């Protein structure tokens, strides 16, 4: 089978990783690279001297020999580029967050469905060994029914000029949360502050799920220390994922709460259980490479990726709700 | 000068520490100990064989020779005990949270003022070397104008049967926040969940202050790991207080954000500054001992303690607001 | 059965812990306490007002009603006190290190055997949950055949005036090593330095065992940070014991080395294996209490404690060898 | 000025880093690359398609247009390659350890001196921000007179087939020690064990310096955890360098020992001082780039690099002594 021809638009911070991993995949031929900035292309040319480069996105979006387009540009450009790509019959791999509005995401999902094309939103974390292991542990029932998900993603900068810390950092946690909790989020509350350029630079999101499951996400561009920690509490076991740990990223704690009700007595007795701790070995393969291989597979097989446009839309819907909640100092925004 | 005679009510979890520290103070004579539970008194008798003990709080509250009463009982008993003590002309040292309602706190504050008696609310953390150092750094302007305060106080249990995690753990952080931020809190948003006995066991509080200062408090009884960390961000420097560290509880980071506006250009350039880290030595004296000595000093001198009934009332007001917000899934509750 | 009557000599740093734990044991009656320092006795009197106290050790050593003596004094006094106690027919519990010389230890062991009395050397660490778990893991073969034991016990001070860092800190590690390796040590090499008062304040011990098992102990009074870490490498698994960790003191790593020899090829291929990490729950009971209960049990049953005079002698023999090696800048001293 | 033409021999583990950094330096032209393994060259060709490549080292060593040779091969080949290069009038940059024997190193140093050529031994760590900062702190007298240097460099593998853990890992620590202590080492004691292929896989080195300064190096290929920590104790302050820390690699502790002698009393009183901790910001520039730039500078200016053949020889002399000591289970080997 001849390899799929992929065009890439955007060679800024993340684009070089996408191109490098596409090059490493046999099922793929990198057919063109576009960036509006000639300096970015010049940098690319040193590594890929024979790759066709252009500053005109149209050249990539219209090219009849291109099967799929990877859109690695700022979020406000996603909709226009993805729509044009889909209209020209091309599958789309697009950076997170999927789009700048729910309406844009819905339109792209509908368009892709109509044209029978794949959309994959680059929620890279879903392809890391850590997140795959967490999902596996939850699916096997190791943790028992979930109680909460509490994630912190804080560090100093990088400030974005066009988006808030919510749109910059929270998509990671929202996508992971969506992937492992697997329930339909009911409502969002967001609080936060904006201290420098009008965009929130610190924010706290609460997401309500059915059955009393609650998620919380702490994102902060103003922290002197870097933290990448997620706690997941289940009725049977609890889990801590510290992504900054090199060797023991995930720890499973045989700890929990036992509730007993004394006969004839209304009161509940709540007590603790504490046992061993276990750090399962986690796959170290580069997540982006696995994700792009999966994108190509889905194109060939026609399968719907789990991180499809719908998944991207769910995240954008929560981001939009968070913005509305933030604007009203924490008003509850239902996700219906 | 003859020592002040102090009666203690309550010898459960914290009471033994209060009694032990009162005994160590020369300015004080422990005059009586009350607990409804005879087993608690029996335990106390082994250490203090000559101390007068009773199961009847009235004996302590009415005793004419007693100058002050330390109330170390569950929160729902504070108001009744403190009111009776004040009515009998006794100064009051009372566990946190001060009272179960704002109304009770206001009444006690008014009563103490009328009778010219001291109330001290046991916000012990304010007397630790760490919090004193933080306050000193903020007062000296080391951090610059404050941006945010973000605290996590999580671990497994101890579940309380009569209060939520908010009333159990958040008073520490609220009192510390109140002490170091020194602005009037404007509004509270609280989200959280309750999974076992009807009381919230995980909660997230946001407190809004003037000038865009924002505080966040994460309290959780269902965490497999213990965390006691507070981040305080200032415009000039940032601080992390990790209370579980033995030696370097406080670290001051010479990190921050620099905003420059290019001439003739609307855009702001936001960049980072990163320098040395500094862990100041922190006083290791037992906080409760210093606090009780200060209580006796205030009684003698007639000075108003900084952790007086007003300070306790401010915390109770925020707890009550948090309860209301929690009940409405994060509704903003103004503190007017 | 009537409780055993125990006399305690020495109420300095460790003595109060011995007395407190003896008091908590039903099988024991604390019959007398001796310290040459009246201030120490006065301090004890506040807690144990009815305990017979004396500054004359003879009163304890000769008392006909006393069954056993706990000697909690500096090492240079152990021999004289223990010998007198044994001669008067009393069982002996003695602080580590057992004696100041091998000859003294041998004499006491011989004397106790002749009089059919028990000697127990207070190697408290052997009764901690951590060391019990390590021994259990080794005995069950979890680690496979041992390769090495590497321990660091460093911090700032406390400087002793009469002994070196080797005699102060290394007895802990030597006793633990002896308990878990369970082979006869062959030789000792010690290097180190003395910077202030003529005694070594930093030292590095190597102990050779049969079958290429090697142990290393790093003790240091001049470290700005406290470290209490022991690595134990086995052919199948490896273990790290960090005694400063509150919750995960022991971690077992499913890591190791695999050696394969290619057929017909002289070369060995050495490769790695890396799997899960596991932190077994560790018993938190106070070690000294368990040890003293065991001492009383051994007296009653006539059983020989595993931390008997022979065990104490093995440690003293290594300490004496270390001193000789240190004096000759690392000369190998056989332990025959 | 025309750039210096450098030939590189060896493109295994470290060679690619040398080539990449040479390419980034304007003062240098990479003139040729040699590796005996055609697969290595093929890999290089993908990144440097126009670079002249050969499997014949002679082509590099004899080429008249080449000014300097970087030798990035196993240690047993260094002498032959370096000697040939020097004989052909080429400056030499050579991997650590410099040579396999003291005699080889002495010969090369003498040859380079005779031909007025530069030798630089690649002790990369000396060019890291951390080591530069440590040297600066010691030179400024911040630590006061040195007491000890204690380094641990342990992890699982990589096993080398041709050298022991001493020759593989200890050269880093010996070079750093030599650079910061700046005294002439007097003697070496080494103990260790060999469990798999005849070469020591765990070893402990003690190096004696004048004035009671002592150094200790713990190297281990069989550790389940990675440790890269160096403690340096001075009379005034103490320092911990943890190279695995991302942000606070170096911490300076205002801790120390104070010795006072009471008048008329022979006894010394030894007490502790404990103050702030300070983590100076450390330069993050890639060390190898700075080192190679310095190599080119030295060639142009004729200056003797501080990491010259003499420095490499000092390290080899200690390695050779360590081997002799290891073979005799810790015999003291003078370095005269």
Short mmCIF file of C-alpha atoms in Angstrom, two decimals, chain C:
data_model
loop_
_atom_site.label_atom_id
_atom_site.label_comp_id
_atom_site.label_asym_id
_atom_site.label_seq_id
_atom_site.Cartn_x
_atom_site.Cartn_y
_atom_site.Cartn_z
CA UNK C 1 2.86 -14.69 87.49
CA UNK C 2 4.37 -11.74 89.35
CA UNK C 3 5.95 -9.12 87.13
CA UNK C 4 9.71 -8.99 86.65
CA UNK C 5 11.41 -6.25 88.62
CA UNK C 6 13.73 -4.15 86.47
CA UNK C 7 16.18 -1.51 87.61
CA UNK C 8 17.32 1.18 85.19
CA UNK C 9 20.72 2.87 85.27
CA UNK C 10 21.03 6.06 83.24
CA UNK C 11 18.39 8.72 82.58
CA UNK C 12 20.06 10.87 79.93
CA UNK C 13 19.03 10.95 76.26
CA UNK C 14 17.68 7.42 75.81
CA UNK C 15 16.91 6.38 79.40
CA UNK C 16 13.54 8.17 79.58
CA UNK C 17 12.37 6.11 76.59
CA UNK C 18 13.40 2.87 78.27
CA UNK C 19 11.65 3.79 81.51
CA UNK C 20 8.48 4.96 79.73
CA UNK C 21 8.23 1.73 77.75
CA UNK C 22 8.98 -0.48 80.75
CA UNK C 23 6.16 1.27 82.59
CA UNK C 24 3.81 0.45 79.74
CA UNK C 25 4.56 -3.29 79.95
CA UNK C 26 2.36 -5.30 82.31
CA UNK C 27 4.97 -8.04 82.70
CA UNK C 28 7.33 -5.57 84.32
CA UNK C 29 7.67 -3.47 87.43
CA UNK C 30 10.20 -0.65 87.34
CA UNK C 31 11.94 -1.19 90.67
CA UNK C 32 14.55 1.55 90.78
CA UNK C 33 16.19 4.28 88.71
CA UNK C 34 19.77 5.42 89.06
CA UNK C 35 21.56 8.40 87.53
CA UNK C 36 24.68 10.11 88.81
CA UNK C 37 23.15 13.43 87.92
CA UNK C 38 20.57 14.61 90.50
CA UNK C 39 18.99 16.93 87.91
CA UNK C 40 18.18 13.92 85.75
CA UNK C 41 16.49 12.21 88.69
CA UNK C 42 14.55 15.35 89.53
CA UNK C 43 13.21 15.43 85.97
CA UNK C 44 12.22 11.76 86.30
CA UNK C 45 10.49 12.40 89.61
CA UNK C 46 7.99 14.73 87.97
CA UNK C 47 6.74 11.90 85.78
CA UNK C 48 7.24 8.94 88.17
CA UNK C 49 6.78 10.39 91.65
CA UNK C 50 6.65 7.02 93.37
CA UNK C 51 9.69 5.44 91.65
CA UNK C 52 12.68 4.71 93.90
CA UNK C 53 15.59 6.83 92.72
CA UNK C 54 19.25 6.88 93.60
CA UNK C 55 22.56 8.27 92.42
CA UNK C 56 24.34 5.10 93.56
CA UNK C 57 24.40 2.36 90.91
CA UNK C 58 25.34 -0.14 93.57
CA UNK C 59 21.87 0.17 95.08
CA UNK C 60 20.41 -1.14 91.84
CA UNK C 61 23.09 -3.70 91.07
CA UNK C 62 23.02 -5.29 94.51
CA UNK C 63 19.33 -5.11 95.29
CA UNK C 64 18.16 -8.67 95.94
CA UNK C 65 14.60 -7.97 94.73
CA UNK C 66 15.71 -6.82 91.27
CA UNK C 67 15.61 -9.40 88.46
CA UNK C 68 17.13 -7.46 85.61
CA UNK C 69 19.05 -4.26 84.97
CA UNK C 70 18.76 -1.94 82.00
CA UNK C 71 22.06 -0.12 81.45
CA UNK C 72 21.48 3.09 79.53
CA UNK C 73 24.79 4.84 80.12
CA UNK C 74 27.84 5.81 78.02
CA UNK C 75 29.66 2.90 76.44
CA UNK C 76 32.78 3.17 78.58
CA UNK C 77 30.72 2.28 81.67
CA UNK C 78 28.91 -0.73 80.18
CA UNK C 79 31.43 -3.41 81.04
CA UNK C 80 31.76 -2.55 84.72
CA UNK C 81 28.03 -2.17 85.28
CA UNK C 82 27.06 -5.25 83.28
CA UNK C 83 29.67 -7.42 84.94
CA UNK C 84 28.53 -6.40 88.40
CA UNK C 85 24.89 -6.98 87.47
CA UNK C 86 25.65 -10.44 86.09
CA UNK C 87 27.73 -11.31 89.10
CA UNK C 88 24.74 -10.46 91.28
CA UNK C 89 22.58 -12.77 89.19
CA UNK C 90 20.74 -10.14 87.19
CA UNK C 91 19.79 -10.28 83.53
CA UNK C 92 21.15 -7.37 81.51
CA UNK C 93 19.66 -5.10 78.89
CA UNK C 94 22.44 -2.82 77.64
CA UNK C 95 22.70 0.09 75.26
CA UNK C 96 24.56 -0.25 71.98
CA UNK C 97 27.44 -0.50 71.41
CA UNK C 98 27.66 -3.43 73.80
CA UNK C 99 31.11 -2.65 75.20
CA UNK C 100 34.18 -0.55 74.50
CA UNK C 101 36.36 -3.53 73.55
CA UNK C 102 36.05 -7.02 72.14
CA UNK C 103 37.68 -8.44 75.23
CA UNK C 104 35.06 -6.91 77.52
CA UNK C 105 32.25 -8.26 75.35
CA UNK C 106 33.74 -11.75 75.27
CA UNK C 107 34.11 -11.73 79.04
CA UNK C 108 30.51 -10.66 79.61
CA UNK C 109 29.19 -13.26 77.16
CA UNK C 110 31.16 -15.94 78.93
CA UNK C 111 30.03 -14.75 82.36
CA UNK C 112 26.35 -14.66 81.37
CA UNK C 113 26.60 -18.17 79.91
CA UNK C 114 28.21 -19.45 83.07
CA UNK C 115 25.51 -17.88 85.27
CA UNK C 116 22.74 -18.79 82.81
CA UNK C 117 21.61 -15.17 82.49
CA UNK C 118 20.30 -13.28 79.48
CA UNK C 119 22.12 -10.37 77.85
CA UNK C 120 20.23 -8.26 75.36
CA UNK C 121 21.99 -5.50 73.44
CA UNK C 122 19.68 -2.64 72.54
CA UNK C 123 19.86 -2.70 68.77
CA UNK C 124 16.45 -1.04 68.64
CA UNK C 125 16.32 -0.81 64.85
CA UNK C 126 16.01 -4.61 64.61
CA UNK C 127 12.54 -4.22 66.11
CA UNK C 128 11.27 -1.60 63.68
CA UNK C 129 8.67 -2.55 61.12
CA UNK C 130 11.09 -1.60 58.36
CA UNK C 131 13.92 -3.91 59.40
CA UNK C 132 11.51 -6.74 60.18
CA UNK C 133 10.05 -6.35 56.69
CA UNK C 134 13.51 -6.31 55.08
CA UNK C 135 14.51 -9.48 56.91
CA UNK C 136 11.24 -11.10 55.89
CA UNK C 137 11.76 -10.17 52.23
CA UNK C 138 15.28 -11.56 52.27
CA UNK C 139 14.25 -14.71 54.09
CA UNK C 140 11.44 -15.38 51.64
CA UNK C 141 13.93 -15.02 48.82
CA UNK C 142 12.17 -12.04 47.29
CA UNK C 143 15.45 -10.27 46.56
CA UNK C 144 17.31 -13.39 45.50
CA UNK C 145 20.92 -13.91 46.58
CA UNK C 146 22.32 -10.69 48.01
CA UNK C 147 24.88 -8.63 46.16
CA UNK C 148 25.48 -5.60 48.38
CA UNK C 149 24.28 -3.52 51.33
CA UNK C 150 24.97 0.22 51.21
CA UNK C 151 23.89 2.49 54.04
CA UNK C 152 24.18 6.24 54.70
CA UNK C 153 23.52 7.73 58.11
CA UNK C 154 24.51 11.34 58.00
CA UNK C 155 23.43 14.62 59.53
CA UNK C 156 24.79 17.59 61.45
CA UNK C 157 25.96 16.43 64.90
CA UNK C 158 25.34 15.49 67.63
CA UNK C 159 29.02 15.43 68.34
CA UNK C 160 29.94 13.05 71.12
CA UNK C 161 32.87 13.98 73.29
CA UNK C 162 33.99 10.49 74.13
CA UNK C 163 33.47 8.48 70.94
CA UNK C 164 33.90 8.85 67.20
CA UNK C 165 31.14 8.92 64.60
CA UNK C 166 31.94 5.27 63.97
CA UNK C 167 31.08 4.18 67.52
CA UNK C 168 28.13 6.56 67.66
CA UNK C 169 26.30 5.93 64.39
CA UNK C 170 27.72 2.82 62.72
CA UNK C 171 26.46 0.35 65.38
CA UNK C 172 22.96 0.86 64.00
CA UNK C 173 23.99 -0.10 60.49
CA UNK C 174 26.34 -2.87 61.54
CA UNK C 175 23.62 -4.49 63.65
CA UNK C 176 21.07 -4.22 60.87
CA UNK C 177 23.57 -5.51 58.32
CA UNK C 178 24.45 -8.43 60.59
CA UNK C 179 20.77 -9.20 61.08
CA UNK C 180 19.74 -9.20 57.43
CA UNK C 181 22.87 -10.52 55.68
CA UNK C 182 23.31 -13.41 58.10
CA UNK C 183 26.77 -14.29 56.94
CA UNK C 184 30.02 -14.08 58.88
CA UNK C 185 31.82 -10.86 57.99
CA UNK C 186 35.37 -11.51 56.80
CA UNK C 187 37.19 -8.19 56.92
CA UNK C 188 36.76 -4.48 57.49
CA UNK C 189 38.23 -1.44 55.75
CA UNK C 190 37.58 1.98 57.22
CA UNK C 191 38.61 5.41 56.02
CA UNK C 192 37.62 8.75 57.42
CA UNK C 193 38.62 12.06 58.82
CA UNK C 194 38.72 13.91 62.09
CA UNK C 195 38.44 17.67 61.93
CA UNK C 196 37.59 19.02 65.34
CA UNK C 197 38.26 17.08 68.51
CA UNK C 198 40.47 14.18 67.53
CA UNK C 199 37.66 11.70 67.00
CA UNK C 200 36.62 10.78 63.45
CA UNK C 201 33.59 12.85 62.45
CA UNK C 202 33.19 11.32 59.00
CA UNK C 203 33.91 7.71 58.12
CA UNK C 204 33.36 5.13 55.40
CA UNK C 205 33.31 1.44 56.27
CA UNK C 206 33.52 -1.48 53.89
CA UNK C 207 32.73 -4.93 55.22
CA UNK C 208 33.56 -7.99 53.16
CA UNK C 209 31.35 -11.09 53.32
CA UNK C 210 31.68 -14.49 51.67
CA UNK C 211 30.38 -14.98 48.13
CA UNK C 212 31.32 -11.49 47.02
CA UNK C 213 28.70 -9.83 49.17
CA UNK C 214 29.92 -6.38 50.14
CA UNK C 215 28.60 -3.87 52.65
CA UNK C 216 29.35 -0.19 52.88
CA UNK C 217 28.43 2.29 55.60
CA UNK C 218 28.76 6.04 55.30
CA UNK C 219 28.52 7.87 58.64
CA UNK C 220 29.00 11.62 58.92
CA UNK C 221 28.40 14.21 61.64
CA UNK C 222 29.22 17.08 59.29
CA UNK C 223 26.45 16.83 56.75
CA UNK C 224 24.10 19.77 56.23
CA UNK C 225 21.32 17.35 55.31
CA UNK C 226 19.98 14.34 57.13
CA UNK C 227 20.10 11.07 55.21
CA UNK C 228 19.02 7.66 56.49
CA UNK C 229 19.05 5.47 53.42
CA UNK C 230 20.01 1.85 52.86
CA UNK C 231 20.21 0.15 49.48
CA UNK C 232 20.16 -3.62 49.33
CA UNK C 233 20.83 -5.21 45.99
CA UNK C 234 19.80 -8.77 45.22
CA UNK C 235 20.08 -10.75 42.04
CA UNK C 236 16.31 -10.76 41.55
CA UNK C 237 15.12 -7.54 43.10
CA UNK C 238 16.52 -4.48 44.80
CA UNK C 239 15.37 -2.54 47.81
CA UNK C 240 15.67 1.00 49.10
CA UNK C 241 14.90 1.79 52.72
CA UNK C 242 14.53 5.50 53.39
CA UNK C 243 13.88 5.82 57.09
CA UNK C 244 13.00 9.50 56.77
CA UNK C 245 9.97 8.72 54.63
CA UNK C 246 6.83 8.68 56.70
CA UNK C 247 4.70 6.44 54.54
CA UNK C 248 6.82 4.54 52.05
CA UNK C 249 9.91 3.62 54.03
CA UNK C 250 10.69 0.56 51.96
CA UNK C 251 10.49 0.28 48.20
CA UNK C 252 11.12 -2.97 46.38
CA UNK C 253 12.21 -2.54 42.78
CA UNK C 254 11.64 -5.27 40.27
CA UNK C 255 14.92 -4.33 38.67
CA UNK C 256 17.98 -6.35 38.06
CA UNK C 257 20.70 -7.57 35.83
CA UNK C 258 20.38 -10.46 33.45
CA UNK C 259 23.52 -12.22 32.32
CA UNK C 260 23.40 -14.38 29.22
CA UNK C 261 26.34 -16.07 27.60
CA UNK C 262 26.18 -16.48 23.86
CA UNK C 263 26.93 -20.05 22.86
CA UNK C 264 30.47 -20.55 21.71
CA UNK C 265 31.26 -16.99 22.66
CA UNK C 266 33.36 -16.07 25.63
CA UNK C 267 31.65 -12.71 26.16
CA UNK C 268 28.88 -12.31 28.68
CA UNK C 269 25.94 -10.17 27.74
CA UNK C 270 24.78 -8.10 30.68
CA UNK C 271 21.38 -6.47 30.34
CA UNK C 272 18.75 -4.88 32.58
CA UNK C 273 15.31 -5.66 33.66
CA UNK C 274 12.97 -2.98 34.98
CA UNK C 275 9.44 -3.50 36.23
CA UNK C 276 7.04 -2.36 38.90
CA UNK C 277 7.92 -0.75 42.20
CA UNK C 278 6.22 -1.86 45.37
CA UNK C 279 6.11 -0.24 48.81
CA UNK C 280 4.90 -2.82 51.32
CA UNK C 281 3.05 -1.56 54.34
CA UNK C 282 5.32 -1.49 57.36
CA UNK C 283 4.37 -2.06 60.99
CA UNK C 284 4.41 1.23 62.94
CA UNK C 285 4.57 -0.12 66.51
CA UNK C 286 7.23 1.50 68.68
CA UNK C 287 10.32 -0.66 68.31
CA UNK C 288 11.66 -0.16 71.83
CA UNK C 289 8.44 -1.37 73.36
CA UNK C 290 8.51 -4.57 71.32
CA UNK C 291 12.17 -5.08 72.17
CA UNK C 292 11.67 -4.69 75.91
CA UNK C 293 8.68 -7.03 75.86
CA UNK C 294 10.89 -9.54 74.06
CA UNK C 295 13.60 -9.08 76.73
CA UNK C 296 11.10 -9.95 79.46
CA UNK C 297 9.83 -12.92 77.42
CA UNK C 298 13.36 -14.27 77.03
CA UNK C 299 13.99 -13.97 80.75
CA UNK C 300 10.83 -15.89 81.54
CA UNK C 301 11.23 -18.54 78.85
CA UNK C 302 15.00 -18.84 79.06
CA UNK C 303 15.27 -18.35 75.32
CA UNK C 304 18.35 -16.70 73.85
CA UNK C 305 17.46 -13.38 72.23
CA UNK C 306 18.70 -12.97 68.68
CA UNK C 307 20.20 -9.63 69.75
CA UNK C 308 22.15 -11.27 72.54
CA UNK C 309 25.67 -10.69 73.75
CA UNK C 310 27.06 -12.62 70.78
CA UNK C 311 25.28 -10.25 68.40
CA UNK C 312 26.60 -7.29 70.38
CA UNK C 313 30.07 -8.80 70.29
CA UNK C 314 29.99 -9.16 66.50
CA UNK C 315 29.26 -5.45 66.21
CA UNK C 316 31.99 -4.47 68.68
CA UNK C 317 34.44 -6.66 66.79
CA UNK C 318 33.69 -4.74 63.60
CA UNK C 319 33.94 -1.39 65.41
CA UNK C 320 37.31 -2.31 66.85
CA UNK C 321 38.50 -3.45 63.42
CA UNK C 322 37.23 -0.19 61.92
CA UNK C 323 39.23 1.79 64.47
CA UNK C 324 42.39 -0.12 63.62
CA UNK C 325 41.77 0.32 59.89
CA UNK C 326 41.07 4.04 60.31
CA UNK C 327 44.32 4.47 62.22
CA UNK C 328 46.19 3.02 59.24
CA UNK C 329 44.29 4.97 56.56
CA UNK C 330 42.22 2.05 55.31
CA UNK C 331 44.30 -1.04 55.98
CA UNK C 332 42.28 -4.28 55.58
CA UNK C 333 41.58 -5.83 58.98
CA UNK C 334 40.48 -9.47 58.91
CA UNK C 335 37.79 -10.55 61.38
CA UNK C 336 38.92 -14.00 62.33
#
